[in-house]
Coordinates of C-alpha atoms in Angstrom, one line a residue:
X1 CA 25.5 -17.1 6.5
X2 CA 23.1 -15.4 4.6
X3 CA 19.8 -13.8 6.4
X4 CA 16.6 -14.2 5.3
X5 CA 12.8 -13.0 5.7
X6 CA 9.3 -15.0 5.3
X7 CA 6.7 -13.3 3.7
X8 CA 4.3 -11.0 5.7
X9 CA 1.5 -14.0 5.3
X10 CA 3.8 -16.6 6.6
X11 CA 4.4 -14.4 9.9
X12 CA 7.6 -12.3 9.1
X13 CA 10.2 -14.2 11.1
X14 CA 13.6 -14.5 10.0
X15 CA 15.7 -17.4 8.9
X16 CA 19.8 -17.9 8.4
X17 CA 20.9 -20.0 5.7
X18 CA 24.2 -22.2 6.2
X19 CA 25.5 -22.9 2.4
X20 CA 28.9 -23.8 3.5
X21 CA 28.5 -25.6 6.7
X22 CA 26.7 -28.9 7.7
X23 CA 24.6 -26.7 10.3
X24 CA 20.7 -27.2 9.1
X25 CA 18.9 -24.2 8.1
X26 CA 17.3 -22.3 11.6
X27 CA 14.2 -19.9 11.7
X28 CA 12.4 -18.2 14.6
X29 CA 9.0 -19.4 15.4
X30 CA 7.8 -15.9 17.1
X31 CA 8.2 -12.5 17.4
X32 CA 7.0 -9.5 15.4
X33 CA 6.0 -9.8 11.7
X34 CA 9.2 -8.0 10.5
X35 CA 8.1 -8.2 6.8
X36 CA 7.8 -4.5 6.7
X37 CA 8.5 -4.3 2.5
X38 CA 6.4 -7.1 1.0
X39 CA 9.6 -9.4 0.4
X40 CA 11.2 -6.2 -1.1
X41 CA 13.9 -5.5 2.1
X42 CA 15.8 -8.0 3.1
X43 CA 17.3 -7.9 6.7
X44 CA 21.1 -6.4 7.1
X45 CA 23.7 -7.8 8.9
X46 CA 25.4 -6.3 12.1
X47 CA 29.3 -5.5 11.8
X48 CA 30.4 -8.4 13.9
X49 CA 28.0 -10.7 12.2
X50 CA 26.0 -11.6 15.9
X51 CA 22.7 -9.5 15.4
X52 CA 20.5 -9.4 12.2
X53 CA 18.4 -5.7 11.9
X54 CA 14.6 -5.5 10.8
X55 CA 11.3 -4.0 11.2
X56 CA 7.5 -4.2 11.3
X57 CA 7.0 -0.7 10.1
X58 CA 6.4 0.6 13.4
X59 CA 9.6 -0.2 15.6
X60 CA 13.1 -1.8 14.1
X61 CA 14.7 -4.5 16.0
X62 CA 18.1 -6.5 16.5
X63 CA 17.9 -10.6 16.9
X64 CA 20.7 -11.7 18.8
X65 CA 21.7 -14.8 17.0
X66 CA 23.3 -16.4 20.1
X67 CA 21.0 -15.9 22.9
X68 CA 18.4 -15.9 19.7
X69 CA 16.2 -13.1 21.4
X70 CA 14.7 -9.8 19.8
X71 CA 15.4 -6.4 20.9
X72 CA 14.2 -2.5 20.2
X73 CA 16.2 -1.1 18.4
X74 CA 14.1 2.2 17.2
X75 CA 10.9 3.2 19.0
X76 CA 9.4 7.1 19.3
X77 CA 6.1 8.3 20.1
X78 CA 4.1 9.3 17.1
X79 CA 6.8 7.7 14.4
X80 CA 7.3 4.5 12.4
X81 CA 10.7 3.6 11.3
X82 CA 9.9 2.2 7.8
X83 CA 13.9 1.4 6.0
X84 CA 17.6 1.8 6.9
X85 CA 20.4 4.0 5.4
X86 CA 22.1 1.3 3.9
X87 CA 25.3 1.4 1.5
X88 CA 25.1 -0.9 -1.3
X89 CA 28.7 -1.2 -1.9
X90 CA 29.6 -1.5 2.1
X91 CA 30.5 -5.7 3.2
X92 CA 31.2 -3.8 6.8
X93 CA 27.7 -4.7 7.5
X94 CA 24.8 -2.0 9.5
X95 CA 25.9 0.9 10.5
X96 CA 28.8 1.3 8.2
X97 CA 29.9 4.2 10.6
X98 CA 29.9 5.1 14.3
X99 CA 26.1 5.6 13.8
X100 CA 23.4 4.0 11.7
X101 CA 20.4 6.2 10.2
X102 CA 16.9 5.1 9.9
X103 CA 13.7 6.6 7.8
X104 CA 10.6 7.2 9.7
X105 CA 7.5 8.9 8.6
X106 CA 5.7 10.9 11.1
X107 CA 3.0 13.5 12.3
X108 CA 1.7 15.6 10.0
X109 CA 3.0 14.0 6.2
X110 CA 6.9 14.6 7.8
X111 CA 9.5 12.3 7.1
X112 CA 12.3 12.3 10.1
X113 CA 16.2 11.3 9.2
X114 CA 17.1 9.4 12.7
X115 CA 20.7 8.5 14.3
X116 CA 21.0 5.3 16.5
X117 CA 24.2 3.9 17.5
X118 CA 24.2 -0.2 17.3
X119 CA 23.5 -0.8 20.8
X120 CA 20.5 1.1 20.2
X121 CA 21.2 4.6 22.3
X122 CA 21.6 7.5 21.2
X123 CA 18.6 7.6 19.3
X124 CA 18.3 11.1 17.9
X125 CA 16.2 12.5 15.3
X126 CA 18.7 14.6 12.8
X127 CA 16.1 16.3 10.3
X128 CA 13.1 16.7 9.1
X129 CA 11.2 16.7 5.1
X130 CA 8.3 17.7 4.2
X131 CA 7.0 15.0 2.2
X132 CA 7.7 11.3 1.6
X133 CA 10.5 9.8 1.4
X134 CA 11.4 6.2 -0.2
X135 CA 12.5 3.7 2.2
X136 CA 12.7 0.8 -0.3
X137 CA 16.5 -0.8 -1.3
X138 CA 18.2 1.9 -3.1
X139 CA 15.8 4.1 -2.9
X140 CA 17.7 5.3 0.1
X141 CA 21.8 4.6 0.7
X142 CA 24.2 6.2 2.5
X143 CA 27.1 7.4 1.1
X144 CA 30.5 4.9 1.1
X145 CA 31.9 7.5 3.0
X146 CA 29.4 7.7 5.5
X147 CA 28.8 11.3 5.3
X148 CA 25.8 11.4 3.0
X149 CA 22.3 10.2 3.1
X150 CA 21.1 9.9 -0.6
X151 CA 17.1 9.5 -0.9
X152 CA 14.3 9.3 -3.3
X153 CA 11.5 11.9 -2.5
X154 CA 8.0 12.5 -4.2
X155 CA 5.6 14.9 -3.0
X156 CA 2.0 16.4 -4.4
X157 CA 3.2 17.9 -7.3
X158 CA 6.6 15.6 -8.4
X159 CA 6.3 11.7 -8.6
X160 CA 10.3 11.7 -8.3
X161 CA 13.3 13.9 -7.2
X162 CA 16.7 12.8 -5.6
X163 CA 18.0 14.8 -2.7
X164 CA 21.4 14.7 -0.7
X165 CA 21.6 15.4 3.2
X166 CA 25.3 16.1 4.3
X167 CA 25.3 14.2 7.8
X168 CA 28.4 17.0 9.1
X169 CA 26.9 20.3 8.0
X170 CA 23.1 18.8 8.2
X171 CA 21.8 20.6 4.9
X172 CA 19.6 19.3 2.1
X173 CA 20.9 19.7 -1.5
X174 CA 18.4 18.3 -4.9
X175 CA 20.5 16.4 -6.8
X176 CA 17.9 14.8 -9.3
X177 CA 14.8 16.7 -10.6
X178 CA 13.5 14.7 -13.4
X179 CA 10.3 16.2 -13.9
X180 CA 10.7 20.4 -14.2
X181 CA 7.6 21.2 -16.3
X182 CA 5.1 20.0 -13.8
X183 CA 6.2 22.8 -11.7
X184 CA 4.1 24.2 -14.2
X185 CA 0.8 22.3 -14.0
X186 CA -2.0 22.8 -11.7
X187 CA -3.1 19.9 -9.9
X188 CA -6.3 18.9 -7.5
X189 CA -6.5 20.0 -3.9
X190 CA -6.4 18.0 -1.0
X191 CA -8.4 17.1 2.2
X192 CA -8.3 14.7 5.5
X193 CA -12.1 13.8 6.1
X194 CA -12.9 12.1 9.1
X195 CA -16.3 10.4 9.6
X196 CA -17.9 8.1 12.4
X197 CA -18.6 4.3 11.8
X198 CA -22.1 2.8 12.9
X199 CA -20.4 1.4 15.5
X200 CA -18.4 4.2 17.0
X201 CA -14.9 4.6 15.3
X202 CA -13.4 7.4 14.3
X203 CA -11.5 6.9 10.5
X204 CA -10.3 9.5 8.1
X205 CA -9.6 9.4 4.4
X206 CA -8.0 11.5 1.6
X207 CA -9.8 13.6 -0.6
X208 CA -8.7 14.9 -3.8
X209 CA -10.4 18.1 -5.3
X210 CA -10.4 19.1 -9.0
X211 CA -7.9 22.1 -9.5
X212 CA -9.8 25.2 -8.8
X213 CA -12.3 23.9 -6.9
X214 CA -15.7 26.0 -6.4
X215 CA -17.7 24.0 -4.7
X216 CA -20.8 21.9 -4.9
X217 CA -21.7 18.0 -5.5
X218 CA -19.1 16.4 -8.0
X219 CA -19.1 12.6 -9.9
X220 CA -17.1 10.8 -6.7
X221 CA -14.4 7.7 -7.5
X222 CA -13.6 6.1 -4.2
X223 CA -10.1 4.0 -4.6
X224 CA -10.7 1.4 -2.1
X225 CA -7.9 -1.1 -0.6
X226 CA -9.4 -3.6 2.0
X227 CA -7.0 -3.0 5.2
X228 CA -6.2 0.3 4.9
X229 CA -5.3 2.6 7.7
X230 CA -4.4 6.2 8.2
X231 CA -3.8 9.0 5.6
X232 CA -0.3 8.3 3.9
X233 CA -1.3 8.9 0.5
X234 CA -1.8 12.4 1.4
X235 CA 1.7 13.7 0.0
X236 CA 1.8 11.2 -2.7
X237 CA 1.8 12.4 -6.3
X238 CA -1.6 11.5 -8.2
X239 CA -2.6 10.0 -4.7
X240 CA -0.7 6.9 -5.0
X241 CA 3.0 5.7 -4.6
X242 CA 2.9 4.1 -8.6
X243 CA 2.7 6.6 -11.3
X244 CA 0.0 3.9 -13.0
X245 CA -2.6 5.0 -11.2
X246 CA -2.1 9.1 -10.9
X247 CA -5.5 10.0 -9.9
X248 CA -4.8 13.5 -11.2
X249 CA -6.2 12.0 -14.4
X250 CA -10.1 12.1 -12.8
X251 CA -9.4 15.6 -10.9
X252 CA -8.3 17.2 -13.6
X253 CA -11.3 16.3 -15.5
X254 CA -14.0 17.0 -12.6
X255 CA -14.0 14.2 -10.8
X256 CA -13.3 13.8 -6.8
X257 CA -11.4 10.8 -5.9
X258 CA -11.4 9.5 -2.1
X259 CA -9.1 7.2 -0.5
X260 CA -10.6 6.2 3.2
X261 CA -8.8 3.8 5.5
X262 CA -10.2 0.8 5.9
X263 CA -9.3 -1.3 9.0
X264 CA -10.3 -4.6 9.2
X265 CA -11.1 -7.1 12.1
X266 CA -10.4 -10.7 12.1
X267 CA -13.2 -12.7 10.1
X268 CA -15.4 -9.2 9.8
X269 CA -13.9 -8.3 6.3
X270 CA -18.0 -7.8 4.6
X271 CA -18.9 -6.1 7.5
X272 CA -16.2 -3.6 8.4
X273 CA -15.8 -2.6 4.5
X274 CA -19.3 -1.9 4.2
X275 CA -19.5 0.2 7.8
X276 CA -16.0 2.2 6.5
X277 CA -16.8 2.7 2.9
X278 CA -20.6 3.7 3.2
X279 CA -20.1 5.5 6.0
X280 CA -17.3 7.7 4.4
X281 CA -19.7 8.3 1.5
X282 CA -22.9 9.8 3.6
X283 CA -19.7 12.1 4.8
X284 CA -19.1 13.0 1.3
X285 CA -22.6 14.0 0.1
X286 CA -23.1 15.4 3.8
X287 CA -20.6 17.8 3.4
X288 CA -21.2 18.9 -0.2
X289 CA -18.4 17.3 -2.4
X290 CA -20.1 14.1 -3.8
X291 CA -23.1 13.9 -5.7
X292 CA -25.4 10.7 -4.8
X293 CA -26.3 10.0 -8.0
X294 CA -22.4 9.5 -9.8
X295 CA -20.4 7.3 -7.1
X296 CA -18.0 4.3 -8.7
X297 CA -15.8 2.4 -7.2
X298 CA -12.3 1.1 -7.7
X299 CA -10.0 -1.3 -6.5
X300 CA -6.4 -2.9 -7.3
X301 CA -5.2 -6.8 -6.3
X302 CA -7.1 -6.8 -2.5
X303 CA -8.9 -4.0 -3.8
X304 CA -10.6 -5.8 -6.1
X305 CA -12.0 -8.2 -3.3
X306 CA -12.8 -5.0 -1.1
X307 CA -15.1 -3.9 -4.0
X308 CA -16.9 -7.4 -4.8
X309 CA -17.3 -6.7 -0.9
X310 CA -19.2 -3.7 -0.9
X311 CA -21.1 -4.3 -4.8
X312 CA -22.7 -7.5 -3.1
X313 CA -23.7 -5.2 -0.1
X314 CA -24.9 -1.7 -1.9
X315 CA -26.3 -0.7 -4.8
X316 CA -25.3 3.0 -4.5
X317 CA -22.5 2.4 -6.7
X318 CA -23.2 3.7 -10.6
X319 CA -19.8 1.9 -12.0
X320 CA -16.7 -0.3 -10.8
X321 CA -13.6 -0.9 -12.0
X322 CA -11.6 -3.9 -11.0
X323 CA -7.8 -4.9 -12.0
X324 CA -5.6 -7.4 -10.9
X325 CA -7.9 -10.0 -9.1
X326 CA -5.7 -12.3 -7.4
X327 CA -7.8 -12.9 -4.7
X328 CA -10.5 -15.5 -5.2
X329 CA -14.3 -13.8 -4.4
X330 CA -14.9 -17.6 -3.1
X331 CA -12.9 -17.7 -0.3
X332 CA -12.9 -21.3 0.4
X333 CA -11.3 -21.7 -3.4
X334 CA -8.5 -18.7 -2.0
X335 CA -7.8 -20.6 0.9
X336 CA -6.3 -23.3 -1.1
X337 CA -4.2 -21.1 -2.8
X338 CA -3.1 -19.0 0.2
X339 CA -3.4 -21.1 3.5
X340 CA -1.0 -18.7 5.3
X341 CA -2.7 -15.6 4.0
X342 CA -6.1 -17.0 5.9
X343 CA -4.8 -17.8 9.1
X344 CA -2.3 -15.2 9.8
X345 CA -2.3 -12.3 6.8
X346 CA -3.4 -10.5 4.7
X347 CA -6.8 -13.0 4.3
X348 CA -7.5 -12.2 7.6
X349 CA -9.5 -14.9 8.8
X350 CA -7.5 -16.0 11.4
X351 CA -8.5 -19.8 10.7
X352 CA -8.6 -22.7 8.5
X353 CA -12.3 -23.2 6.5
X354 CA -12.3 -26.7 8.9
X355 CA -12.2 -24.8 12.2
X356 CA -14.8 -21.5 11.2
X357 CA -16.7 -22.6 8.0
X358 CA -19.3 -19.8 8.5
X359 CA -16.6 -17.1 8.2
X360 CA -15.4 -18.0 4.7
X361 CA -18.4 -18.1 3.5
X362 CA -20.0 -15.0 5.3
X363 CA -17.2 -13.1 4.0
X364 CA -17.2 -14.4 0.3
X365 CA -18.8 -12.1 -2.0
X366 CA -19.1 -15.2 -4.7
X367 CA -22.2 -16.3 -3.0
X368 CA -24.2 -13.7 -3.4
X369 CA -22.8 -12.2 -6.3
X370 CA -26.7 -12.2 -8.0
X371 CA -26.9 -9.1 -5.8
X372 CA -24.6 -7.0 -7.6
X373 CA -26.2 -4.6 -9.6
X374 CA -23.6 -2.6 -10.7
X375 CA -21.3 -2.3 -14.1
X376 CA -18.5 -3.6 -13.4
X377 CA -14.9 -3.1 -16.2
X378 CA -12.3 -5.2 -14.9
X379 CA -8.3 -5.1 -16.4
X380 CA -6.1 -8.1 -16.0
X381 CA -2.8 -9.0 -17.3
X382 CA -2.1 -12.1 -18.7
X383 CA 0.6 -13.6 -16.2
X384 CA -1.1 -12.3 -13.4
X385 CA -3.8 -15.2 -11.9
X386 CA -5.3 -14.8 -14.9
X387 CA -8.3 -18.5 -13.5
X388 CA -9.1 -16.0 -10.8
X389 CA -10.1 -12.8 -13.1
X390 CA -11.7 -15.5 -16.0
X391 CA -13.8 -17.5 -13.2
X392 CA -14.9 -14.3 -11.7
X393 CA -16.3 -12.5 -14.9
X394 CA -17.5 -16.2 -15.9
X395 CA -19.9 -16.4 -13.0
X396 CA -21.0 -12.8 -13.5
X397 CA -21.7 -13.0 -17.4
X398 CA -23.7 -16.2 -16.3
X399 CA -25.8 -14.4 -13.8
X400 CA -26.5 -11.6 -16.8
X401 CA -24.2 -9.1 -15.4
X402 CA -22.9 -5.9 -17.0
X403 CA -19.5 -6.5 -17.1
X404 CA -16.6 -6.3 -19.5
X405 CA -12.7 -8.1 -18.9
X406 CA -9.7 -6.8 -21.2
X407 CA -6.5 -8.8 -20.7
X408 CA -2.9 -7.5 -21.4
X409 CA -0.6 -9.6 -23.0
X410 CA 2.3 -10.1 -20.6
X411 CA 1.3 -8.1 -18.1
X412 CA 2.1 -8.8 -14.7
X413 CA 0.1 -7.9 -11.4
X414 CA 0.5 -4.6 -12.1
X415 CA -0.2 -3.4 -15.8
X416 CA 3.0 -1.2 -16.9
X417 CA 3.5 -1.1 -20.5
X418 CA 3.1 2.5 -21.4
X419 CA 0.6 1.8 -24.2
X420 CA -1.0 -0.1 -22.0
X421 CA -1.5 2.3 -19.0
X422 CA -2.7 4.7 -21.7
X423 CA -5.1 1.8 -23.5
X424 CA -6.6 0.9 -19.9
X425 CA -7.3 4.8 -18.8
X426 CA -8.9 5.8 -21.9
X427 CA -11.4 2.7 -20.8
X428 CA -11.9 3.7 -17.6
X429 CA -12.5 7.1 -19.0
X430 CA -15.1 6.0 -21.2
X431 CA -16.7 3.5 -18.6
X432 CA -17.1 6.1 -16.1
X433 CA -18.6 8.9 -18.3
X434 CA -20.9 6.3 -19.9
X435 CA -22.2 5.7 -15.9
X436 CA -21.8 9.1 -14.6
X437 CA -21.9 11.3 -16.8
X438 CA -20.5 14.1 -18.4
X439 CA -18.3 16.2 -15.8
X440 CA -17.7 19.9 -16.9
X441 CA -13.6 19.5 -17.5

């Protein structure tokens, strides 16, 4: 049998594949959206081959294939289990040992190293880590002799070291540091704002500081991602978990970059990005660390959307950078392309353009894009929905737009070719300092 999950769009569930039987293929039709890696994690298989283990990146749960009902496996106040300990060269199946271990990130940037038997007692947190912790396949294994926890960590200052935790003696050993000579650097400080919505909630954001801050208003890059919650980029190196986009690149030349969390309602995607994002910015300039006058804007993939979103809502926005747009600004034409991602994902609709016309098209910045004032430098590569990043600067070249699109050849949704992570900053370098200024650094 070999176990299998649908994508977080298509609800999570999981399926079993029968390749050498005439038994048809089976797949829940409920339960919790258990897609907790973006297709990266599948799920593991008990020892006695009954149960099937996964998680929604909250709580992790067993299916019982017989009686084909979920239970809790993990569950503690104030953590979410996010991967297993997992050996890649074990066929005993999950937990190799007496005991399974499970990753969870918890209060205050803490990682916790937990202990469940398979029944699911026992539960028992074993350590704790300062910083964050890679739950992704192979990114965190236990040991073939199952007395060993091997993990990838990064933290603030070091985008990558690899640690050892010795289950018996329960002590920490680096085994990996890649990256010495940033011990040396200085890099930007660190903030949690919180701020109040128009309409009453309570959100916080990251804020990263040029190194030896002073004080006073600084040129402000927001990095926006539509669907956002809480503060986990805290403890990431250059505020993000991929080293393409270390944001230690603006602080270290004057600028303050903010992160905020924005959560999104069902069909209110316009609506609760501008209250989050606007709001967050008065907070900003209230409190003294952005300057008015030199605010842009960024956004990756959904990001991109989330800043068509607020450009066709506010004009307080100097310059915007856009990469990877796989998300069509028209959402009727995204629909199409992503029916599942409308109705129950990361679209966010929670219906078909037949049942709630008036949603897609209140919520589709392509209509009104003859609002958008602001420049706008967009980076695509080549293989990655390249129609959706053409149509988009098409119909704002047509509409006398300043904006500029530079394609990477072979460059997927993410653009990783070294020269072309350098070629792409040294724009957005340029493009910012052409629309805000000079900054000190």
């Amino acid at each position: 049998m070999i176990a299998y999950l649908t994508s977080r769009a298509e609800g999570g569930y999981i399926g079993i594949l029968y390749p050498r039987s005439e038994r048809k293929t089976w797949r829940t039709e409920s339960g919790p959206n258990l897609d907790w890696s973006d297709g990266e994690r599948a799920p593991l298989w008990s020892k006695n081959s009954r149960e099937v283990y996964a998680g929604d990146g909250k709580k992790v749960y067993a299916l019982d294939l017989e009686r084909r009902a979920y239970r809790t496996l993990a569950e503690a106040p104030d953590w979410s289990f996010q991967g297993f300990f997992a050996s890649p060269l074990s066929h005993r199946g999950w937990p190799t040992g007496e005991h399974g271990f499970l990753v969870a990130s918890g209060p205050e940037g803490k990682t916790g190293f937990w202990r469940v038997s398979e029944s699911g007692a026992d539960l028992k947190l074993m350590e704790t880590y300062q910083g964050s912790v890679s739950s992704s396949p192979y990114r965190a294994i236990e040991s073939p002799d199952s007395r060993r926890l091997i993990f990838y960590t990064w933290s603030v200052k070091n985008p990558g070291n690899i640690w050892s935790y010795d289950i018996i003696n329960r002590s920490m050993t680096q085994v990996v540091e890649p990256n010495p000579f940033l011990e040396l650097e200085h890099f930007g400080e660190r903030k949690i704002i919180s701020w109040e919505t128009s309409d009453g909630r309570t959100l916080h954001g990251v804020l990263l500081l040029p190194p030896e801050y002073k004080g006073g208003p600084l040129p402000t890059v927001l990095w926006v991602y539509g669907g956002t919650e809480g503060t986990s980029s805290l403890n990431a190196f250059g505020l993000e978990y991929s080293s393409v986009f270390n944001f230690e690149v603006l602080a270290s030349r004057g600028y303050a970059v903010f992160r905020p969390e924005i959560p999104i309602r069902a069909g209110h995607q316009m609506e609760d990005i501008n209250k989050a994002v606007l709001s967050a910015v008065d907070t900003l300039i209230e409190q003294g660390y952005s300057d008015p006058d030199r605010l842009a804007v960024m956004g990756q993939s959904y990001g991109s959307y989330t800043v068509l979103c607020l450009l066709v809502q506010s004009q307080r926005f100097k310059a915007a950078v856009l990469t990877a747009s796989v998300l069509n600004p028209d959402l009727y034409a995204a629909y199409m392309n992503s029916p599942a991602s409308f109705e129950d994902g990361q679209g966010n609709i929670g219906a078909s353009p037949w049942e709630k016309p008036e949603l897609y098209y209140r919520n589709s910045p392509y209509f009104v894009f003859d609002r958008i004032t602001t420049p706008i430098l967009m980076g695509q590569g080549s293989e990655d929905s390249l129609e959706i990043a053409e149509g988009t600067f098409r119909a704002l070249e047509s509409l006398n737009k300043d904006v500029e699109l530079r394609i990477y050849d072979m460059e997927d949704h993410v653009i990783s070719d070294p020269s072309n992570v350098v070629d792409f900053w040294r724009r957005r370098l340029e493009f910012l300092e052409l629309h805000l200024g000079k900054t000190p650094r």
